[in-house]
PDB file of C-alpha atoms in Angstrom:
ATOM      1  CA  GLN A   1       0.000   0.000   0.000  1.00 46.00           C
ATOM      2  CA  VAL A   2       2.850   2.396   0.819  1.00 39.00           C
ATOM      3  CA  GLY A   3       4.445   1.602  -2.498  1.00 47.00           C
ATOM      4  CA  ALA A   4       1.221   2.379  -4.289  1.00 45.00           C
ATOM      5  CA  LEU A   5       0.947   5.729  -2.541  1.00 41.00           C
ATOM      6  CA  VAL A   6       4.523   6.612  -3.506  1.00 42.00           C
ATOM      7  CA  THR A   7       3.790   5.670  -7.102  1.00 53.00           C
ATOM      8  CA  MET A   8       0.652   7.807  -7.121  1.00 48.00           C
ATOM      9  CA  ALA A   9       2.523  10.786  -5.650  1.00 51.00           C
ATOM     10  CA  ALA A  10       5.271  10.402  -8.221  1.00 59.00           C
ATOM     11  CA  SER A  11       2.746  10.232 -11.016  1.00 79.00           C
ATOM     12  CA  ARG A  12       1.015  13.344  -9.686  1.00 82.00           C
ATOM     13  CA  THR A  13       4.340  15.193  -9.575  1.00 84.00           C
ATOM     14  CA  GLU A  14       5.154  14.201 -13.134  1.00 86.00           C
ATOM     15  CA  ARG A  15       1.740  15.392 -14.334  1.00 86.00           C
ATOM     16  CA  GLN A  16       2.215  18.732 -12.591  1.00 90.00           C
ATOM     17  CA  LEU A  17       5.661  19.163 -14.102  1.00 89.00           C
ATOM     18  CA  LEU A  18       4.365  18.292 -17.551  1.00 89.00           C
ATOM     19  CA  LYS A  19       1.470  20.708 -17.159  1.00 91.00           C
ATOM     20  CA  THR A  20       3.832  23.544 -16.178  1.00 92.00           C
ATOM     21  CA  GLN A  21       6.140  22.725 -19.106  1.00 92.00           C
ATOM     22  CA  GLN A  22       3.170  22.900 -21.486  1.00 92.00           C
ATOM     23  CA  ARG A  23       2.142  26.268 -20.034  1.00 94.00           C
ATOM     24  CA  LEU A  24       5.712  27.482 -20.536  1.00 94.00           C
ATOM     25  CA  THR A  25       5.698  26.404 -24.181  1.00 94.00           C
ATOM     26  CA  ARG A  26       2.379  28.164 -24.772  1.00 95.00           C
ATOM     27  CA  ALA A  27       3.661  31.333 -23.097  1.00 95.00           C
ATOM     28  CA  PHE A  28       6.663  31.498 -25.429  1.00 94.00           C
ATOM     29  CA  ASP A  29       4.505  30.734 -28.467  1.00 94.00           C
ATOM     30  CA  ALA A  30       2.116  33.541 -27.477  1.00 95.00           C
ATOM     31  CA  ALA A  31       5.017  35.971 -26.906  1.00 94.00           C
ATOM     32  CA  GLU A  32       4.056  36.305 -23.242  1.00 95.00           C
ATOM     33  CA  PHE A  33       7.657  36.597 -22.159  1.00 94.00           C
ATOM     34  CA  TYR A  34       7.159  37.783 -18.583  1.00 95.00           C
ATOM     35  CA  GLU A  35       4.863  34.803 -17.990  1.00 95.00           C
ATOM     36  CA  ALA A  36       7.455  32.540 -19.620  1.00 95.00           C
ATOM     37  CA  GLU A  37      10.185  33.862 -17.340  1.00 95.00           C
ATOM     38  CA  GLN A  38       8.076  33.331 -14.215  1.00 95.00           C
ATOM     39  CA  LEU A  39       7.088  29.810 -15.268  1.00 94.00           C
ATOM     40  CA  THR A  40      10.727  29.009 -15.938  1.00 95.00           C
ATOM     41  CA  LEU A  41      11.689  30.147 -12.434  1.00 94.00           C
ATOM     42  CA  SER A  42       8.861  28.127 -10.883  1.00 93.00           C
ATOM     43  CA  LEU A  43       9.643  24.978 -12.852  1.00 93.00           C
ATOM     44  CA  HIS A  44      13.367  25.347 -12.160  1.00 93.00           C
ATOM     45  CA  SER A  45      12.715  25.584  -8.418  1.00 92.00           C
ATOM     46  CA  ARG A  46      10.594  22.436  -8.463  1.00 91.00           C
ATOM     47  CA  LEU A  47      13.169  20.492 -10.468  1.00 91.00           C
ATOM     48  CA  LYS A  48      15.917  21.536  -8.076  1.00 88.00           C
ATOM     49  CA  GLY A  49      13.737  20.433  -5.167  1.00 88.00           C
ATOM     50  CA  LEU A  50      13.504  17.024  -6.828  1.00 88.00           C
ATOM     51  CA  GLU A  51      17.303  17.030  -7.231  1.00 86.00           C
ATOM     52  CA  ARG A  52      17.008  16.985 -10.992  1.00 87.00           C
ATOM     53  CA  VAL A  53      19.888  19.412 -11.390  1.00 84.00           C
ATOM     54  CA  GLU A  54      20.781  18.583 -14.973  1.00 85.00           C
ATOM     55  CA  GLN A  55      17.161  18.966 -16.085  1.00 88.00           C
ATOM     56  CA  ALA A  56      16.853  22.241 -14.172  1.00 89.00           C
ATOM     57  CA  GLN A  57      20.010  23.598 -15.836  1.00 88.00           C
ATOM     58  CA  LYS A  58      18.812  22.564 -19.292  1.00 89.00           C
ATOM     59  CA  LEU A  59      15.505  24.341 -18.656  1.00 92.00           C
ATOM     60  CA  LEU A  60      17.274  27.615 -17.768  1.00 91.00           C
ATOM     61  CA  TRP A  61      19.567  27.393 -20.774  1.00 90.00           C
ATOM     62  CA  THR A  62      16.707  26.739 -23.182  1.00 92.00           C
ATOM     63  CA  SER A  63      14.573  29.560 -21.776  1.00 95.00           C
ATOM     64  CA  LEU A  64      17.327  32.167 -21.723  1.00 93.00           C
ATOM     65  CA  ASN A  65      18.163  31.379 -25.343  1.00 92.00           C
ATOM     66  CA  ARG A  66      14.502  31.756 -26.326  1.00 94.00           C
ATOM     67  CA  LEU A  67      14.348  35.064 -24.474  1.00 95.00           C
ATOM     68  CA  LEU A  68      17.421  36.283 -26.358  1.00 93.00           C
ATOM     69  CA  GLU A  69      15.794  35.313 -29.649  1.00 93.00           C
ATOM     70  CA  HIS A  70      13.091  37.854 -28.811  1.00 93.00           C
ATOM     71  CA  ASP A  71      15.434  40.558 -27.451  1.00 92.00           C
ATOM     72  CA  ARG A  72      14.378  40.046 -23.823  1.00 94.00           C
ATOM     73  CA  GLU A  73      17.954  40.577 -22.707  1.00 93.00           C
ATOM     74  CA  SER A  74      17.444  41.638 -19.087  1.00 93.00           C
ATOM     75  CA  ALA A  75      15.272  38.584 -18.403  1.00 94.00           C
ATOM     76  CA  ALA A  76      17.887  36.361 -20.047  1.00 94.00           C
ATOM     77  CA  VAL A  77      20.588  37.784 -17.755  1.00 92.00           C
ATOM     78  CA  GLU A  78      18.517  36.954 -14.671  1.00 93.00           C
ATOM     79  CA  LEU A  79      18.158  33.340 -15.792  1.00 92.00           C
ATOM     80  CA  LEU A  80      21.862  33.195 -16.553  1.00 89.00           C
ATOM     81  CA  ARG A  81      22.723  34.404 -13.042  1.00 88.00           C
ATOM     82  CA  LEU A  82      20.620  31.565 -11.667  1.00 88.00           C
ATOM     83  CA  TRP A  83      22.303  29.139 -14.038  1.00 87.00           C
ATOM     84  CA  PHE A  84      25.734  30.254 -12.803  1.00 85.00           C
ATOM     85  CA  GLU A  85      24.766  29.668  -9.176  1.00 82.00           C
ATOM     86  CA  ASP A  86      24.592  25.922  -9.659  1.00 74.00           C
ATOM     87  CA  ALA A  87      27.772  23.898  -9.334  1.00 57.00           C
ATOM     88  CA  ALA A  88      26.718  21.910 -12.400  1.00 58.00           C
ATOM     89  CA  SER A  89      27.452  24.965 -14.552  1.00 59.00           C
ATOM     90  CA  ILE A  90      31.195  24.697 -13.860  1.00 58.00           C
ATOM     91  CA  ASP A  91      31.881  22.193 -16.633  1.00 65.00           C
ATOM     92  CA  ALA A  92      28.778  22.857 -18.731  1.00 69.00           C
ATOM     93  CA  ILE A  93      30.112  25.682 -20.883  1.00 76.00           C
ATOM     94  CA  SER A  94      33.414  27.024 -22.166  1.00 79.00           C
ATOM     95  CA  ILE A  95      34.607  30.623 -22.156  1.00 79.00           C
ATOM     96  CA  ASP A  96      34.336  30.664 -25.952  1.00 82.00           C
ATOM     97  CA  ASP A  97      30.693  29.605 -25.650  1.00 84.00           C
ATOM     98  CA  LEU A  98      30.091  32.460 -23.208  1.00 83.00           C
ATOM     99  CA  VAL A  99      31.764  34.943 -25.548  1.00 83.00           C
ATOM    100  CA  ALA A 100      29.515  33.733 -28.368  1.00 87.00           C
ATOM    101  CA  LEU A 101      26.471  34.084 -26.114  1.00 87.00           C
ATOM    102  CA  GLY A 102      27.537  37.601 -25.133  1.00 86.00           C
ATOM    103  CA  ALA A 103      27.752  38.567 -28.797  1.00 86.00           C
ATOM    104  CA  ARG A 104      23.987  38.061 -29.035  1.00 89.00           C
ATOM    105  CA  PHE A 105      23.329  40.938 -26.637  1.00 89.00           C
ATOM    106  CA  ASN A 106      22.615  44.327 -28.178  1.00 86.00           C
ATOM    107  CA  ASP A 107      21.570  46.712 -25.403  1.00 86.00           C
ATOM    108  CA  ILE A 108      24.235  48.413 -23.313  1.00 82.00           C
ATOM    109  CA  LYS A 109      23.119  47.651 -19.753  1.00 85.00           C
ATOM    110  CA  PRO A 110      22.213  43.974 -20.270  1.00 89.00           C
ATOM    111  CA  THR A 111      25.535  43.493 -22.059  1.00 85.00           C
ATOM    112  CA  GLN A 112      27.400  44.865 -19.056  1.00 82.00           C
ATOM    113  CA  SER A 113      25.290  42.805 -16.634  1.00 87.00           C
ATOM    114  CA  PHE A 114      25.880  39.640 -18.649  1.00 86.00           C
ATOM    115  CA  MET A 115      29.644  40.116 -18.831  1.00 81.00           C
ATOM    116  CA  ALA A 116      29.889  41.054 -15.147  1.00 82.00           C
ATOM    117  CA  ALA A 117      28.072  37.844 -14.213  1.00 85.00           C
ATOM    118  CA  ALA A 118      30.260  35.834 -16.597  1.00 83.00           C
ATOM    119  CA  MET A 119      33.456  37.315 -15.143  1.00 78.00           C
ATOM    120  CA  ASP A 120      32.352  36.622 -11.564  1.00 80.00           C
ATOM    121  CA  TRP A 121      31.506  33.042 -12.500  1.00 79.00           C
ATOM    122  CA  ASN A 122      34.799  32.561 -14.300  1.00 76.00           C
ATOM    123  CA  ARG A 123      36.792  33.801 -11.303  1.00 72.00           C
ATOM    124  CA  SER A 124      34.815  31.569  -8.946  1.00 73.00           C
ATOM    125  CA  ARG A 125      35.806  28.485 -10.918  1.00 68.00           C
ATOM    126  CA  GLY A 126      39.447  29.579 -11.107  1.00 62.00           C
ATOM    127  CA  ASP A 127      39.859  29.419 -14.857  1.00 55.00           C
ATOM    128  CA  GLY A 128      42.631  31.996 -14.813  1.00 51.00           C
ATOM    129  CA  VAL A 129      43.556  35.325 -16.329  1.00 50.00           C
ATOM    130  CA  HIS A 130      43.557  34.063 -19.927  1.00 51.00           C
ATOM    131  CA  ALA A 131      39.831  33.320 -19.860  1.00 58.00           C
ATOM    132  CA  ASP A 132      39.072  36.550 -18.014  1.00 62.00           C
ATOM    133  CA  VAL A 133      40.904  38.526 -20.698  1.00 66.00           C
ATOM    134  CA  LYS A 134      38.690  36.960 -23.367  1.00 72.00           C
ATOM    135  CA  LEU A 135      35.635  38.185 -21.502  1.00 75.00           C
ATOM    136  CA  HIS A 136      37.094  41.695 -21.072  1.00 71.00           C
ATOM    137  CA  LEU A 137      37.791  41.893 -24.779  1.00 70.00           C
ATOM    138  CA  ALA A 138      34.309  40.590 -25.607  1.00 76.00           C
ATOM    139  CA  LEU A 139      32.744  43.234 -23.346  1.00 74.00           C
ATOM    140  CA  ALA A 140      34.772  46.024 -24.924  1.00 72.00           C
ATOM    141  CA  THR A 141      33.942  44.788 -28.420  1.00 73.00           C
ATOM    142  CA  GLN A 142      30.213  44.640 -27.696  1.00 77.00           C
ATOM    143  CA  LEU A 143      30.062  48.076 -26.086  1.00 72.00           C
ATOM    144  CA  ALA A 144      32.173  49.625 -28.832  1.00 70.00           C
ATOM    145  CA  LYS A 145      29.263  48.937 -31.195  1.00 73.00           C
ATOM    146  CA  HIS A 146      27.415  51.677 -29.331  1.00 72.00           C
ATOM    147  CA  VAL A 147      30.121  54.322 -29.676  1.00 64.00           C
ATOM    148  CA  GLY A 148      28.476  57.730 -29.638  1.00 68.00           C
ATOM    149  CA  LYS A 149      25.633  56.485 -27.412  1.00 72.00           C
ATOM    150  CA  LEU A 150      27.701  55.488 -24.396  1.00 69.00           C
ATOM    151  CA  SER A 151      27.629  57.459 -21.165  1.00 72.00           C
ATOM    152  CA  ASP A 152      30.903  58.510 -19.542  1.00 72.00           C
ATOM    153  CA  ASP A 153      30.573  55.562 -17.152  1.00 75.00           C
ATOM    154  CA  ASP A 154      30.034  53.170 -20.074  1.00 71.00           C
ATOM    155  CA  VAL A 155      33.116  54.526 -21.841  1.00 71.00           C
ATOM    156  CA  ALA A 156      35.083  54.039 -18.625  1.00 73.00           C
ATOM    157  CA  VAL A 157      33.995  50.378 -18.565  1.00 72.00           C
ATOM    158  CA  VAL A 158      35.146  49.873 -22.165  1.00 72.00           C
ATOM    159  CA  LYS A 159      38.489  51.547 -21.540  1.00 73.00           C
ATOM    160  CA  SER A 160      39.054  49.485 -18.420  1.00 74.00           C
ATOM    161  CA  SER A 161      38.217  46.271 -20.273  1.00 72.00           C
ATOM    162  CA  LEU A 162      40.576  47.116 -23.112  1.00 74.00           C
ATOM    163  CA  LEU A 163      43.399  47.920 -20.722  1.00 73.00           C
ATOM    164  CA  ASN A 164      42.759  44.726 -18.752  1.00 68.00           C
ATOM    165  CA  SER A 165      43.475  42.671 -21.859  1.00 65.00           C
ATOM    166  CA  SER A 166      46.764  40.818 -22.094  1.00 62.00           C
ATOM    167  CA  SER A 167      49.516  41.707 -24.572  1.00 62.00           C
ATOM    168  CA  GLU A 168      48.419  38.750 -26.736  1.00 65.00           C
ATOM    169  CA  TYR A 169      44.990  40.289 -27.258  1.00 68.00           C
ATOM    170  CA  MET A 170      46.243  43.874 -27.313  1.00 70.00           C
ATOM    171  CA  LEU A 171      48.163  43.031 -30.478  1.00 72.00           C
ATOM    172  CA  SER A 172      45.196  41.409 -32.220  1.00 76.00           C
ATOM    173  CA  PRO A 173      43.307  43.178 -35.054  1.00 79.00           C
ATOM    174  CA  GLN A 174      40.050  42.837 -33.085  1.00 73.00           C
ATOM    175  CA  TRP A 175      41.484  44.650 -30.074  1.00 78.00           C
ATOM    176  CA  GLN A 176      43.086  47.338 -32.216  1.00 80.00           C
ATOM    177  CA  GLN A 177      39.867  47.993 -34.128  1.00 78.00           C
ATOM    178  CA  CYS A 178      37.884  48.176 -30.907  1.00 76.00           C
ATOM    179  CA  THR A 179      40.424  50.573 -29.383  1.00 81.00           C
ATOM    180  CA  ARG A 180      40.340  52.731 -32.496  1.00 81.00           C
ATOM    181  CA  GLU A 181      36.539  52.934 -32.432  1.00 76.00           C
ATOM    182  CA  VAL A 182      36.504  53.920 -28.779  1.00 76.00           C
ATOM    183  CA  ALA A 183      39.295  56.462 -29.252  1.00 80.00           C
ATOM    184  CA  ASN A 184      37.532  58.081 -32.202  1.00 77.00           C
ATOM    185  CA  SER A 185      34.415  58.564 -30.068  1.00 73.00           C
ATOM    186  CA  LEU A 186      36.316  60.686 -27.540  1.00 76.00           C
ATOM    187  CA  SER A 187      37.229  64.344 -27.584  1.00 78.00           C
ATOM    188  CA  GLU A 188      40.700  65.136 -28.903  1.00 79.00           C
ATOM    189  CA  ALA A 189      42.084  65.632 -25.392  1.00 78.00           C
ATOM    190  CA  ASP A 190      40.504  62.468 -23.995  1.00 83.00           C
ATOM    191  CA  LYS A 191      41.594  60.526 -27.068  1.00 84.00           C
ATOM    192  CA  GLY A 192      45.208  61.545 -26.507  1.00 89.00           C
ATOM    193  CA  ALA A 193      45.117  60.537 -22.843  1.00 90.00           C
ATOM    194  CA  PHE A 194      43.472  57.203 -23.620  1.00 87.00           C
ATOM    195  CA  ILE A 195      45.851  56.230 -26.422  1.00 90.00           C
ATOM    196  CA  CYS A 196      48.856  57.398 -24.436  1.00 92.00           C
ATOM    197  CA  GLU A 197      47.847  55.151 -21.540  1.00 90.00           C
ATOM    198  CA  VAL A 198      47.202  52.254 -23.924  1.00 88.00           C
ATOM    199  CA  VAL A 199      50.682  52.568 -25.453  1.00 92.00           C
ATOM    200  CA  LEU A 200      52.423  52.994 -22.095  1.00 93.00           C
ATOM    201  CA  GLN A 201      50.616  49.892 -20.829  1.00 87.00           C
ATOM    202  CA  LEU A 202      51.590  47.918 -23.923  1.00 87.00           C
ATOM    203  CA  LEU A 203      55.214  48.940 -23.571  1.00 90.00           C
ATOM    204  CA  GLN A 204      55.327  47.292 -20.148  1.00 87.00           C
ATOM    205  CA  LYS A 205      54.862  43.808 -21.625  1.00 81.00           C
ATOM    206  CA  SER A 206      55.365  43.839 -25.409  1.00 84.00           C
ATOM    207  CA  SER A 207      58.241  44.507 -27.789  1.00 88.00           C
ATOM    208  CA  LEU A 208      58.774  48.020 -29.062  1.00 91.00           C
ATOM    209  CA  GLY A 209      58.175  46.929 -32.664  1.00 91.00           C
ATOM    210  CA  ASP A 210      54.840  45.314 -31.794  1.00 87.00           C
ATOM    211  CA  VAL A 211      53.718  48.377 -29.848  1.00 89.00           C
ATOM    212  CA  GLU A 212      54.609  50.674 -32.736  1.00 92.00           C
ATOM    213  CA  ALA A 213      52.582  48.490 -35.089  1.00 89.00           C
ATOM    214  CA  ALA A 214      49.625  48.611 -32.682  1.00 87.00           C
ATOM    215  CA  PHE A 215      49.922  52.415 -32.368  1.00 89.00           C
ATOM    216  CA  ASP A 216      49.989  52.796 -36.155  1.00 89.00           C
ATOM    217  CA  ALA A 217      46.922  50.549 -36.497  1.00 86.00           C
ATOM    218  CA  ILE A 218      44.982  52.465 -33.849  1.00 85.00           C
ATOM    219  CA  MET A 219      45.889  55.811 -35.416  1.00 86.00           C
ATOM    220  CA  ALA A 220      45.354  54.682 -39.029  1.00 80.00           C
ATOM    221  CA  ALA A 221      42.418  57.028 -39.665  1.00 67.00           C
ATOM    222  CA  HIS A 222      43.738  59.951 -37.604  1.00 73.00           C
ATOM    223  CA  PRO A 223      45.072  62.993 -39.494  1.00 70.00           C
ATOM    224  CA  GLN A 224      48.802  63.476 -39.082  1.00 69.00           C
ATOM    225  CA  PRO A 225      51.096  65.104 -38.120  1.00 71.00           C
ATOM    226  CA  PHE A 226      49.784  65.390 -34.585  1.00 71.00           C
ATOM    227  CA  ALA A 227      49.580  68.740 -32.840  1.00 74.00           C
ATOM    228  CA  LYS A 228      52.911  69.255 -31.101  1.00 71.00           C
ATOM    229  CA  THR A 229      51.297  69.933 -27.740  1.00 70.00           C
ATOM    230  CA  SER A 230      49.073  66.854 -27.797  1.00 87.00           C
ATOM    231  CA  LEU A 231      49.583  63.600 -25.920  1.00 92.00           C
ATOM    232  CA  LEU A 232      49.488  61.847 -29.284  1.00 91.00           C
ATOM    233  CA  SER A 233      52.709  63.684 -30.147  1.00 91.00           C
ATOM    234  CA  PHE A 234      54.162  62.760 -26.761  1.00 93.00           C
ATOM    235  CA  THR A 235      53.304  59.114 -27.386  1.00 94.00           C
ATOM    236  CA  HIS A 236      54.871  59.246 -30.848  1.00 92.00           C
ATOM    237  CA  TYR A 237      58.046  60.870 -29.472  1.00 93.00           C
ATOM    238  CA  VAL A 238      58.337  58.283 -26.685  1.00 95.00           C
ATOM    239  CA  LEU A 239      58.238  55.458 -29.224  1.00 94.00           C
ATOM    240  CA  LEU A 240      60.977  57.147 -31.260  1.00 93.00           C
ATOM    241  CA  THR A 241      63.064  57.835 -28.153  1.00 93.00           C
ATOM    242  CA  LEU A 242      63.020  54.236 -26.979  1.00 93.00           C
ATOM    243  CA  HIS A 243      64.883  53.217 -30.142  1.00 91.00           C
ATOM    244  CA  ARG A 244      67.875  55.199 -28.897  1.00 88.00           C
ATOM    245  CA  ASP A 245      70.077  55.267 -25.807  1.00 86.00           C
ATOM    246  CA  ALA A 246      68.473  58.557 -24.857  1.00 85.00           C
ATOM    247  CA  ALA A 247      67.377  58.474 -21.226  1.00 89.00           C
ATOM    248  CA  PRO A 248      67.807  62.266 -20.851  1.00 90.00           C
ATOM    249  CA  LEU A 249      65.496  62.824 -23.813  1.00 91.00           C
ATOM    250  CA  LEU A 250      62.803  60.683 -22.204  1.00 92.00           C
ATOM    251  CA  ALA A 251      63.152  62.769 -19.033  1.00 92.00           C
ATOM    252  CA  GLN A 252      62.922  65.985 -21.063  1.00 92.00           C
ATOM    253  CA  LEU A 253      59.756  64.753 -22.761  1.00 92.00           C
ATOM    254  CA  ARG A 254      58.208  64.011 -19.381  1.00 93.00           C
ATOM    255  CA  GLU A 255      59.047  67.500 -18.175  1.00 92.00           C
ATOM    256  CA  ALA A 256      57.808  69.203 -21.349  1.00 92.00           C
ATOM    257  CA  TYR A 257      54.464  67.363 -21.271  1.00 93.00           C
ATOM    258  CA  ALA A 258      54.065  67.276 -17.483  1.00 93.00           C
ATOM    259  CA  SER A 259      50.785  69.208 -17.440  1.00 93.00           C
ATOM    260  CA  GLN A 260      49.207  67.078 -20.209  1.00 93.00           C
ATOM    261  CA  LEU A 261      50.356  63.856 -18.533  1.00 94.00           C
ATOM    262  CA  GLU A 262      48.212  64.669 -15.505  1.00 94.00           C
ATOM    263  CA  ALA A 263      45.277  63.411 -17.600  1.00 92.00           C
ATOM    264  CA  VAL A 264      46.878  59.969 -18.043  1.00 91.00           C
ATOM    265  CA  THR A 265      46.160  57.426 -15.316  1.00 86.00           C
ATOM    266  CA  ASN A 266      49.362  56.234 -13.593  1.00 89.00           C
ATOM    267  CA  ALA A 267      51.529  58.147 -16.070  1.00 93.00           C
ATOM    268  CA  ASP A 268      54.450  58.606 -13.652  1.00 94.00           C
ATOM    269  CA  LYS A 269      54.407  54.969 -12.580  1.00 94.00           C
ATOM    270  CA  LEU A 270      54.283  53.726 -16.174  1.00 94.00           C
ATOM    271  CA  LEU A 271      57.047  56.070 -17.334  1.00 94.00           C
ATOM    272  CA  ASP A 272      59.228  55.206 -14.343  1.00 94.00           C
ATOM    273  CA  SER A 273      58.835  51.562 -15.306  1.00 93.00           C
ATOM    274  CA  LEU A 274      59.873  52.325 -18.894  1.00 92.00           C
ATOM    275  CA  ALA A 275      62.938  54.253 -17.726  1.00 92.00           C
ATOM    276  CA  LYS A 276      63.965  51.263 -15.643  1.00 92.00           C
ATOM    277  CA  ARG A 277      63.270  48.733 -18.382  1.00 90.00           C
ATOM    278  CA  TYR A 278      64.947  50.553 -21.257  1.00 90.00           C
ATOM    279  CA  TYR A 279      67.650  52.551 -19.492  1.00 88.00           C
ATOM    280  CA  ALA A 280      68.162  50.835 -16.119  1.00 84.00           C
ATOM    281  CA  VAL A 281      67.062  54.051 -14.422  1.00 71.00           C
ATOM    282  CA  ASN A 282      65.348  53.542 -11.066  1.00 64.00           C
ATOM    283  CA  THR A 283      63.581  56.771 -10.140  1.00 55.00           C
ATOM    284  CA  GLY A 284      61.753  55.357  -7.134  1.00 49.00           C
ATOM    285  CA  GLY A 285      58.661  57.333  -8.096  1.00 45.00           C
ATOM    286  CA  GLN A 286      60.601  60.617  -8.204  1.00 47.00           C
ATOM    287  CA  LYS A 287      61.737  62.599 -11.216  1.00 49.00           C
ATOM    288  CA  PRO A 288      65.201  61.312 -12.145  1.00 45.00           C
ATOM    289  CA  SER A 289      68.247  63.448 -11.472  1.00 46.00           C
ATOM    290  CA  LEU A 290      70.482  64.532 -14.322  1.00 39.00           C
ATOM    291  CA  GLY A 291      73.343  62.497 -12.868  1.00 42.00           C
ATOM    292  CA  SER A 292      71.370  59.247 -12.818  1.00 44.00           C
ATOM    293  CA  LEU A 293      70.108  59.870 -16.332  1.00 39.00           C
ATOM    294  CA  LEU A 294      73.594  60.501 -17.726  1.00 36.00           C
ATOM    295  CA  GLY A 295      74.884  57.429 -15.904  1.00 42.00           C
ATOM    296  CA  SER A 296      72.141  55.328 -17.421  1.00 39.00           C
ATOM    297  CA  LEU A 297      73.453  56.010 -20.913  1.00 36.00           C
ATOM    298  CA  PHE A 298      76.173  53.490 -20.231  1.00 36.00           C
ATOM    299  CA  GLY A 299      73.679  50.766 -19.253  1.00 42.00           C
ATOM    300  CA  ASN A 300      72.141  48.161 -21.488  1.00 41.00           C
ATOM    301  CA  ARG A 301      68.674  48.336 -22.973  1.00 40.00           C
ATOM    302  CA  PRO A 302      66.534  45.216 -23.095  1.00 39.00           C
ATOM    303  CA  THR A 303      66.182  43.562 -26.447  1.00 36.00           C
TER     304      THR A 303
END
């Protein structure tokens, strides 16, 4: 008798689940997307309660994809957050799959929310910097599509994502195109500060030749020569200077453009690092003395 009762209860549960699934299908077919989202959440909760984790995850994935097909991006992000919360998601998707999913987002805020959730999830599973860089680049690429419509905060997110990329991605055509699009959306002064920071960051971890190629690619559509007082000129002069044993010239450039460099984040730190790398000059965060600069001329530059 107990067995019969258990069987009846199980059958009742299955009928209820099937009924909810049918309601969900009808809601999507009728374009009642809020109803579909709520039914998905309800059905997911019941499946989790029955310890049917794989089925619950598949339900979320199917529903969020259907929501994206109909441009219900914010609702899709909410389902994705829930999907990430389950341990079963750890091995269920690759970073490349997430990047491809992110490319389906069009609106600015849902794009940022999606990528933020993806980055948090990636860090929680310890997949490393390489995967995180892919997500940063994907975020920057998606937001760059909206150049001209981005708020200052949105632009700051794009710039941060671009600068958080590794040297491998910073030298890729995709990264360079994205950087160029963002730079061209900025005012002339902000563009100079942004590109100067990009180049100084690149010089910390890439060869001089590669950085020059990246700078040329980013500036391909910009009229030249640059205004002598601009940070674009400063950046150009720094690249030329680093080809020579000319530590004093680098110091003179820093002094001549000191007021403009205030607009560049961490300019002193980045330039101190370059002086140490290329001329074995250790300024310790202070402006180098003439004696140390002249002495550095006899040091070796890195290859």
